[in-house]
PDB file of C-alpha atoms in Angstrom:
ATOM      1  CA  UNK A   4     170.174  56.054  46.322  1.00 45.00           C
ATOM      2  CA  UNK A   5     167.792  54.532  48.638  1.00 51.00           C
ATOM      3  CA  UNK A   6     164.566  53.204  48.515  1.00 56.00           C
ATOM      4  CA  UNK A   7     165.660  52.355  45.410  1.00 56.00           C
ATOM      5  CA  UNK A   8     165.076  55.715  43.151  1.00 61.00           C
ATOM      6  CA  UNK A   9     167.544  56.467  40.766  1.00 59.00           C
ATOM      7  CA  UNK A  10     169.781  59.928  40.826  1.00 63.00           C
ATOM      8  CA  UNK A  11     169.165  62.738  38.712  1.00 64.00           C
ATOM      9  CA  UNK A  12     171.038  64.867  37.271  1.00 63.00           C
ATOM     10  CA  UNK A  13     170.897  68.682  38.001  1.00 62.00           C
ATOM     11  CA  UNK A  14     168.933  69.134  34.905  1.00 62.00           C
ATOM     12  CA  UNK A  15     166.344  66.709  35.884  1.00 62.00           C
ATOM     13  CA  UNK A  16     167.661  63.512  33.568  1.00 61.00           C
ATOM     14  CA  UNK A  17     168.688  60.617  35.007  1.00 60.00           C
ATOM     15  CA  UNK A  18     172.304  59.411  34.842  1.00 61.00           C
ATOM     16  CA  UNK A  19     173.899  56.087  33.748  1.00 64.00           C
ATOM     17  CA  UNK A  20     170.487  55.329  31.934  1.00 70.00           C
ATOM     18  CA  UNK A  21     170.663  51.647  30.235  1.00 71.00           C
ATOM     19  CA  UNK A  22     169.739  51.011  26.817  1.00 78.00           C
ATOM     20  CA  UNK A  23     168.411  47.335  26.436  1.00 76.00           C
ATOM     21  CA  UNK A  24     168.533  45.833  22.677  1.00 80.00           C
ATOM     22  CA  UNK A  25     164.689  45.673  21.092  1.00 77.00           C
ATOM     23  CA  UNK A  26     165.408  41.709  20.701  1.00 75.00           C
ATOM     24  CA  UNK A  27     165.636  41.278  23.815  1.00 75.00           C
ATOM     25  CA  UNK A  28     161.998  42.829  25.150  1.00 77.00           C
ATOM     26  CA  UNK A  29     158.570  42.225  24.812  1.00 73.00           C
ATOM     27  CA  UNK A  30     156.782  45.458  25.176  1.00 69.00           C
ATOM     28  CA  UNK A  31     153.997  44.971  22.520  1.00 69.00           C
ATOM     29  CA  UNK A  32     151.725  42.228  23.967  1.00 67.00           C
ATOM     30  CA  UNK A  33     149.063  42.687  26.276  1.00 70.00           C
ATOM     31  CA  UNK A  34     149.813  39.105  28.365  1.00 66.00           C
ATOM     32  CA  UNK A  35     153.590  40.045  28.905  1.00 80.00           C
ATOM     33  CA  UNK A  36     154.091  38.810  31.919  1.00 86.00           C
ATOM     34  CA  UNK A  37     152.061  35.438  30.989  1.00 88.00           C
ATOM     35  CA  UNK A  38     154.814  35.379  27.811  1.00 88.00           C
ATOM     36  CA  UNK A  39     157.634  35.744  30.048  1.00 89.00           C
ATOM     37  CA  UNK A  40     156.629  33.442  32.469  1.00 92.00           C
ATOM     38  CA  UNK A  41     156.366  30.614  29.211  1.00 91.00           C
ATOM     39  CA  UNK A  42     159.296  31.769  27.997  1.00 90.00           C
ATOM     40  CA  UNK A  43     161.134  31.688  31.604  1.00 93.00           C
ATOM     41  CA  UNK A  44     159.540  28.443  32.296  1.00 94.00           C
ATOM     42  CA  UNK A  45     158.823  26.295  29.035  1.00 93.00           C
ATOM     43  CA  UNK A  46     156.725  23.497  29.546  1.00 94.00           C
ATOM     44  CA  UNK A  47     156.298  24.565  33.366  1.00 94.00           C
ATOM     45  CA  UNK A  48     152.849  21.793  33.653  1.00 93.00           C
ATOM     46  CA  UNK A  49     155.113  18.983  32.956  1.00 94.00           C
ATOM     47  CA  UNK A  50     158.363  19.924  35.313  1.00 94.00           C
ATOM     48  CA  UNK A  51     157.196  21.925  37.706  1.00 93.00           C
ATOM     49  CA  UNK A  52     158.432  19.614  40.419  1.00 92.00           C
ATOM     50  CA  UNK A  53     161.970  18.417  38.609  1.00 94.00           C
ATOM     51  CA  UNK A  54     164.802  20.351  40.984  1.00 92.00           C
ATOM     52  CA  UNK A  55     167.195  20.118  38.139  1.00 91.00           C
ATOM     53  CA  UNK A  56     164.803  22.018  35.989  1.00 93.00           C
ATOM     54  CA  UNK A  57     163.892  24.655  38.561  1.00 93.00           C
ATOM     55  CA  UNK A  58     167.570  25.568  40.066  1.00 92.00           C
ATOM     56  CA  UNK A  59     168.548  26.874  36.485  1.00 92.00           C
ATOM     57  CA  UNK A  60     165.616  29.656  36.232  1.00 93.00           C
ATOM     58  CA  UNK A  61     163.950  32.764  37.764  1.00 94.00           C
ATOM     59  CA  UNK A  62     162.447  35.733  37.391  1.00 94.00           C
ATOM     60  CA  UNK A  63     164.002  38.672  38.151  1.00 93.00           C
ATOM     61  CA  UNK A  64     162.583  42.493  38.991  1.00 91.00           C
ATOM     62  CA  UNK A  65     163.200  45.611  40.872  1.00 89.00           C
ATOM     63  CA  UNK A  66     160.577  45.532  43.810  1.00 88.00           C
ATOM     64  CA  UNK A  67     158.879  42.840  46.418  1.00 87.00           C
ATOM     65  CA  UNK A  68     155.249  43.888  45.286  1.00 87.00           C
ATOM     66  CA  UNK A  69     155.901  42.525  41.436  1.00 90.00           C
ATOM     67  CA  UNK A  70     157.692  39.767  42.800  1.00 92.00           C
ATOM     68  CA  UNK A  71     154.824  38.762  45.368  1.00 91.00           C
ATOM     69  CA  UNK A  72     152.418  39.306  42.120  1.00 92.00           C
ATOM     70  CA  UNK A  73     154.581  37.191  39.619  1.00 94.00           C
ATOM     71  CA  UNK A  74     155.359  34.141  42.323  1.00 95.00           C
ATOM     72  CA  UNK A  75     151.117  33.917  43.030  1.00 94.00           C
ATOM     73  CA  UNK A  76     150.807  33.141  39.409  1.00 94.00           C
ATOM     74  CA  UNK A  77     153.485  30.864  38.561  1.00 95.00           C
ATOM     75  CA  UNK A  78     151.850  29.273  41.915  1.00 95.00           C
ATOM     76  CA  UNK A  79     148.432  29.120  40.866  1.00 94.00           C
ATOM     77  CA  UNK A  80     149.789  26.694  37.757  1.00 94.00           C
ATOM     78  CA  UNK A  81     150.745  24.245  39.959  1.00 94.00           C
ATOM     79  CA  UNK A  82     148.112  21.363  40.388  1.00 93.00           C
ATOM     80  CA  UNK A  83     146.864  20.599  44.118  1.00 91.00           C
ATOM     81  CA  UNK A  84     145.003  22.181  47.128  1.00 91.00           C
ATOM     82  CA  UNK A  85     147.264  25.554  48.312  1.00 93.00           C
ATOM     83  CA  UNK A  86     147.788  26.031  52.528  1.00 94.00           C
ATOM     84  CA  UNK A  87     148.084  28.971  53.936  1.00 95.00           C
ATOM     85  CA  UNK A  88     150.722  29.429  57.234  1.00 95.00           C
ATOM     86  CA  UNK A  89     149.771  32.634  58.984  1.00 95.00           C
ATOM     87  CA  UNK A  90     152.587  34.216  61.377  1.00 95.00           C
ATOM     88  CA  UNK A  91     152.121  35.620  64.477  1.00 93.00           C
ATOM     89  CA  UNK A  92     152.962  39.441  64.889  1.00 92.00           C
ATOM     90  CA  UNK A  93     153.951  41.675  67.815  1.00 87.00           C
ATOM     91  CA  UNK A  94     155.619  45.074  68.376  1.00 85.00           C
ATOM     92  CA  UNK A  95     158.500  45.523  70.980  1.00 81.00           C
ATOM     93  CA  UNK A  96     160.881  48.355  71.917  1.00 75.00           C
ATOM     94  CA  UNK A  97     158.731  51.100  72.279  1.00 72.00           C
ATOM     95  CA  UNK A  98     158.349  53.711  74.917  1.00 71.00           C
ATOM     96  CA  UNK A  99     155.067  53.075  77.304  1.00 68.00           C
ATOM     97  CA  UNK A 100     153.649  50.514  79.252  1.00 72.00           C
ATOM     98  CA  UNK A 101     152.561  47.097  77.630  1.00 70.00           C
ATOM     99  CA  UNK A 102     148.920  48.013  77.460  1.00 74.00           C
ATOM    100  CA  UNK A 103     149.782  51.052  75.340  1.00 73.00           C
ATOM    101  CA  UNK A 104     152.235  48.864  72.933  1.00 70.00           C
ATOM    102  CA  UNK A 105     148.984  46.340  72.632  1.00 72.00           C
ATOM    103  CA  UNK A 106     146.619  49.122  71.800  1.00 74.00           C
ATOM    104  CA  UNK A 107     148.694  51.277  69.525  1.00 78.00           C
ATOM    105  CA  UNK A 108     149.538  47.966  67.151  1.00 81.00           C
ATOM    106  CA  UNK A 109     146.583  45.908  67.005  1.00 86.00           C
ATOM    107  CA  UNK A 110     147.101  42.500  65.013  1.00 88.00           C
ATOM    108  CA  UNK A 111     145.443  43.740  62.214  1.00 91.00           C
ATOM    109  CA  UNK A 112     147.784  46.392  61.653  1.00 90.00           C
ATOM    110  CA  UNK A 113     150.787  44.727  62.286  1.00 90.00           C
ATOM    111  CA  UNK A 114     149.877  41.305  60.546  1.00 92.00           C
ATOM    112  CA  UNK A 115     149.590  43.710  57.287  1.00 91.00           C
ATOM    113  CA  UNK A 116     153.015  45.344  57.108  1.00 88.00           C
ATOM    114  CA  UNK A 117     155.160  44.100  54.778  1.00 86.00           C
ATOM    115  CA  UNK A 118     158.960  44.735  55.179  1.00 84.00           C
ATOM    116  CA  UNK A 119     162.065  43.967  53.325  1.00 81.00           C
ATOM    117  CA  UNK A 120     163.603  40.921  55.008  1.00 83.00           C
ATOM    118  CA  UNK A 121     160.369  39.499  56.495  1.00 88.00           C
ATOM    119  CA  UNK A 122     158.394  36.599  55.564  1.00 92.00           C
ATOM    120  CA  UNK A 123     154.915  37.842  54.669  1.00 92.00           C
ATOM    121  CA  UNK A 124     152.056  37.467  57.045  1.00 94.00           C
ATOM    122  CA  UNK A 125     150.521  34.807  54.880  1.00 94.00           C
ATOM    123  CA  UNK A 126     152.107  32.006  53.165  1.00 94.00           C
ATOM    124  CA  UNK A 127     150.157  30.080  50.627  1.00 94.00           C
ATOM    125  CA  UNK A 128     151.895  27.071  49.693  1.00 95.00           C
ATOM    126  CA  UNK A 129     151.905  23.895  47.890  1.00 95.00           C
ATOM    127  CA  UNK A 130     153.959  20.711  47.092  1.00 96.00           C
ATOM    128  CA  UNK A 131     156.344  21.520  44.796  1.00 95.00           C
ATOM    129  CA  UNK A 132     156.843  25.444  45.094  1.00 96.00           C
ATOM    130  CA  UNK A 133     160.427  26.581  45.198  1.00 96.00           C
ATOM    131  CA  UNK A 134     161.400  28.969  48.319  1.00 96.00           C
ATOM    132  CA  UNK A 135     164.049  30.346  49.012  1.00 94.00           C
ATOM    133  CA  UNK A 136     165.426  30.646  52.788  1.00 94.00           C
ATOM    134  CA  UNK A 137     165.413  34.290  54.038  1.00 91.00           C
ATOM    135  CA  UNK A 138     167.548  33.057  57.612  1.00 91.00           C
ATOM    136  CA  UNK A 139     170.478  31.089  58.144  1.00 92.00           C
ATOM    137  CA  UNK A 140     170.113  28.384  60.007  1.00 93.00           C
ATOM    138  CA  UNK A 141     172.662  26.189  59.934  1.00 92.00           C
ATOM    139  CA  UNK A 142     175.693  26.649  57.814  1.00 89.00           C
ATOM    140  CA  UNK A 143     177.436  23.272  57.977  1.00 91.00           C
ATOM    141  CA  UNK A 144     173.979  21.131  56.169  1.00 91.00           C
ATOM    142  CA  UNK A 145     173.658  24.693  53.892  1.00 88.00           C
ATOM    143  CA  UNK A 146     170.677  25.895  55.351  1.00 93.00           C
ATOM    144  CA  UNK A 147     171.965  29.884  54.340  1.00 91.00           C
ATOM    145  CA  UNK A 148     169.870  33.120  53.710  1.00 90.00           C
ATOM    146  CA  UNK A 149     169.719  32.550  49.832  1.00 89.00           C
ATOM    147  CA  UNK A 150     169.042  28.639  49.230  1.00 92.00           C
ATOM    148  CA  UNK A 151     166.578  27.441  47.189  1.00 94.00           C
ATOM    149  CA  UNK A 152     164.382  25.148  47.994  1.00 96.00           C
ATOM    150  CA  UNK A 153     161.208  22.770  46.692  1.00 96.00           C
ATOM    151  CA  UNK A 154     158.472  22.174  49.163  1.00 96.00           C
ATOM    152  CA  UNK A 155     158.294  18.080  49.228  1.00 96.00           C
ATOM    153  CA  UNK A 156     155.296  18.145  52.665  1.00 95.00           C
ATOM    154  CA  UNK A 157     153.565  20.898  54.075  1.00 95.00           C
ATOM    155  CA  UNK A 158     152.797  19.894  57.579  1.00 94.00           C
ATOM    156  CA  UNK A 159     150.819  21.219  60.204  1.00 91.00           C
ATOM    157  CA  UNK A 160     153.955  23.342  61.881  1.00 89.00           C
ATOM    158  CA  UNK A 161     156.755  23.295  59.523  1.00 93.00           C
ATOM    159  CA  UNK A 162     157.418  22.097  56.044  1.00 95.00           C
ATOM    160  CA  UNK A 163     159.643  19.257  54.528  1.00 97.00           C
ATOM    161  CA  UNK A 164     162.149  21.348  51.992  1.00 96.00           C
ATOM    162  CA  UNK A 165     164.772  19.890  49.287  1.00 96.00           C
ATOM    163  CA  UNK A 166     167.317  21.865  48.265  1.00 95.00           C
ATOM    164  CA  UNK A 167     167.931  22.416  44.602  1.00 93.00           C
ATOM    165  CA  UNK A 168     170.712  24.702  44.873  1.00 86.00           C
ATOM    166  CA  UNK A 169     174.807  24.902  46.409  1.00 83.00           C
ATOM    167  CA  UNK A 170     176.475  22.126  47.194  1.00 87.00           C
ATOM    168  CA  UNK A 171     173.571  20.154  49.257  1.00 92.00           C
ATOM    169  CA  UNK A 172     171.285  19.307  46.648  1.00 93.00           C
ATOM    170  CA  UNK A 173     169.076  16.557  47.269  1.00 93.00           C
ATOM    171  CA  UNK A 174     168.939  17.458  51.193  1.00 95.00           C
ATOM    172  CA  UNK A 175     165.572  17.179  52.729  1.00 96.00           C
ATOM    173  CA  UNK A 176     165.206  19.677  55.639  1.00 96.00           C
ATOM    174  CA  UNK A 177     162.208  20.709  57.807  1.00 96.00           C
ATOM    175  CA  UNK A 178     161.959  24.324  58.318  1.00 96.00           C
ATOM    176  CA  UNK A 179     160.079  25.479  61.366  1.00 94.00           C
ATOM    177  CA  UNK A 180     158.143  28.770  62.620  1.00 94.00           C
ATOM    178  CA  UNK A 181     160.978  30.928  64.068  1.00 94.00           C
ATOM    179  CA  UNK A 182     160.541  34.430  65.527  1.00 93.00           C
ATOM    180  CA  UNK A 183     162.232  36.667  62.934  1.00 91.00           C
ATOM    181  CA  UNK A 184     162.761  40.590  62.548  1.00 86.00           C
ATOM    182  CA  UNK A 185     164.225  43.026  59.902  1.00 83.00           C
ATOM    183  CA  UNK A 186     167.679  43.900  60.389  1.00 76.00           C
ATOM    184  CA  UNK A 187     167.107  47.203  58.979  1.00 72.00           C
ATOM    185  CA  UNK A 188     163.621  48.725  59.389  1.00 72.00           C
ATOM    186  CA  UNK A 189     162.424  52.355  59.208  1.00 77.00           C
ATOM    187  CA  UNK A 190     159.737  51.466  61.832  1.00 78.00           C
ATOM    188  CA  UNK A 191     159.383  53.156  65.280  1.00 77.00           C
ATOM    189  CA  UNK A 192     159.639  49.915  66.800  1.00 81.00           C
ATOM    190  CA  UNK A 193     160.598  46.560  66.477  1.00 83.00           C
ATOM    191  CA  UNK A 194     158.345  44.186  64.453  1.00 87.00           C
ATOM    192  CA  UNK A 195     158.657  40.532  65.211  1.00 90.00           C
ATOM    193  CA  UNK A 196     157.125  38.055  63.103  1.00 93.00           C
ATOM    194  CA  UNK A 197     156.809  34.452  63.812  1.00 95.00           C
ATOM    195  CA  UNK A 198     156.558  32.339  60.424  1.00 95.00           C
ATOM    196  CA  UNK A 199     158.699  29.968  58.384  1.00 96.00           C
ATOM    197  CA  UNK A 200     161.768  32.118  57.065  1.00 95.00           C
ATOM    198  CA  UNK A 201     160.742  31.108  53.712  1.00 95.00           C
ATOM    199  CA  UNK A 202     159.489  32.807  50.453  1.00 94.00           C
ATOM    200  CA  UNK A 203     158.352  31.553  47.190  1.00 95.00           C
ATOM    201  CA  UNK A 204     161.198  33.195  44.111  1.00 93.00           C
ATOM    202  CA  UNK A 205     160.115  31.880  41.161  1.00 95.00           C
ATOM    203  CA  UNK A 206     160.510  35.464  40.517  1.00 94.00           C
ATOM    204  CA  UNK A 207     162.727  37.151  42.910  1.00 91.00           C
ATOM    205  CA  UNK A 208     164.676  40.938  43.200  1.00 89.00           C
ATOM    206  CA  UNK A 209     167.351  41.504  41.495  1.00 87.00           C
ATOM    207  CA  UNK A 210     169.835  42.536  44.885  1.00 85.00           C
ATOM    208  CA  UNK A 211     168.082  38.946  46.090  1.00 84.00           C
ATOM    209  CA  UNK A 212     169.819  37.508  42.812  1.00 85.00           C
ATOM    210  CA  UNK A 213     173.660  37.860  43.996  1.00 82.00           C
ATOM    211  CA  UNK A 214     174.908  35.009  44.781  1.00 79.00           C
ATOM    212  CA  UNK A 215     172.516  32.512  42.370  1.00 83.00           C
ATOM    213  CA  UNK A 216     173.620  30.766  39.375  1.00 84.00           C
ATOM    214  CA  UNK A 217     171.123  31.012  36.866  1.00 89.00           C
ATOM    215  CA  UNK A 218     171.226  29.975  33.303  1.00 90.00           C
ATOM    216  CA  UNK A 219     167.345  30.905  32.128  1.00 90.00           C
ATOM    217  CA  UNK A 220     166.433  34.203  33.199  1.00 91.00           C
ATOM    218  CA  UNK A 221     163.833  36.797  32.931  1.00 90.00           C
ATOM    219  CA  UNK A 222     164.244  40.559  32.842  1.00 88.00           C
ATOM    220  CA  UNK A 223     160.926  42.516  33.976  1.00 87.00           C
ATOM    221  CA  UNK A 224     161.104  45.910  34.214  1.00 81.00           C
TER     222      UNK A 224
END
């Protein structure tokens, strides 16, 4: 059902529940996520920036937050200075004059939301992350929501992307700021963000998965 919670029963037990082999899980060790991340990722120090070695694996788990926590440290293993791109945030669509809208959703506020289908407020990135585009922008050079990048120059204003994935690999694109909002948002009001439709997916949701081919992949639950 939504929000992703799973049915019950009438008697309180869930339904459908999904029995995974014990050879395939790790639930014993206290650095799990650091084991899956190895195992995900062997040798990650010596191909972290090899497209044919990063197109073939990810991560995959129910919710943004674990995602956002696996992706920052997959990042923080890869060598050189991180920069941050920092969007720009404001409401619209909401009864009362413009003064009102500016003092109801101060900056603050809005710069901390994070929604399904947004770019987050901050960005920290470094040569030789892999993103994955969250808008299309242009079909015909495979620019779709979905394709996976690897950051080759992080400029001032935009960033120099390859893509590693579909039928454009090898493609060098830059991908600007773009004013973006959610196509489906349980907010009062319309939130638009202005920031690179990118995010890192080393690790990525598992509804974000349809659609990849992936022959490594990680299960965390």
């Amino acid at each position: 059902i939504g929000d992703g919670e799973i049915e019950r029963a009438a008697d309180g037990a869930f339904e459908d529940d999904i029995c995974i082999p014990s050879e395939f899980c790790n639930v014993g060790s206290e650095n799990c996520i650091d084991d899956m991340i190895d195992s995900t990722f062997p040798e990650f120090a010596q191909h972290f920036n090899e497209p044919s070695y990063l197109s073939e694996r990810a991560i995959l788990t129910p919710t943004n937050s674990t995602v956002a926590h696996v992706n920052s440290l997959i990042v923080e293993r890869i060598p050189g200075e991180s920069q941050s791109y920092y969007s720009v945030d404001h409401a619209e669509d909401y009864p009362g004059t413009a003064t009102e809208l500016n003092n109801s959703f101060r900056p603050e506020y809005l710069n901390s939301l994070s929604v399904p289908g947004l770019p987050t407020h901050e960005l920290k990135l470094k040569v030789g992350v892999v993103v994955m585009l969250m808008r299309n922008l242009n079909q015909t050079l495979g620019l779709c929501n979905g394709t996976r990048m690897m950051v080759t120059r992080l400029l001032p204003n935009c960033d120099e992307c390859e893509v590693i994935s579909g039928n454009f690999v090898g493609t060098k694109h830059f991908i600007p700021r773009m004013e973006i909002f959610p196509t489906d948002s349980k907010l009062p009001y319309k939130l638009m963000r202005k920031q690179m439709p990118l995010q890192i997916c080393y690790a990525m949701t598992i509804i974000k998965s349809q659609g990849q081919s992936l022959k490594n992949v990680g299960l965390y639950l």
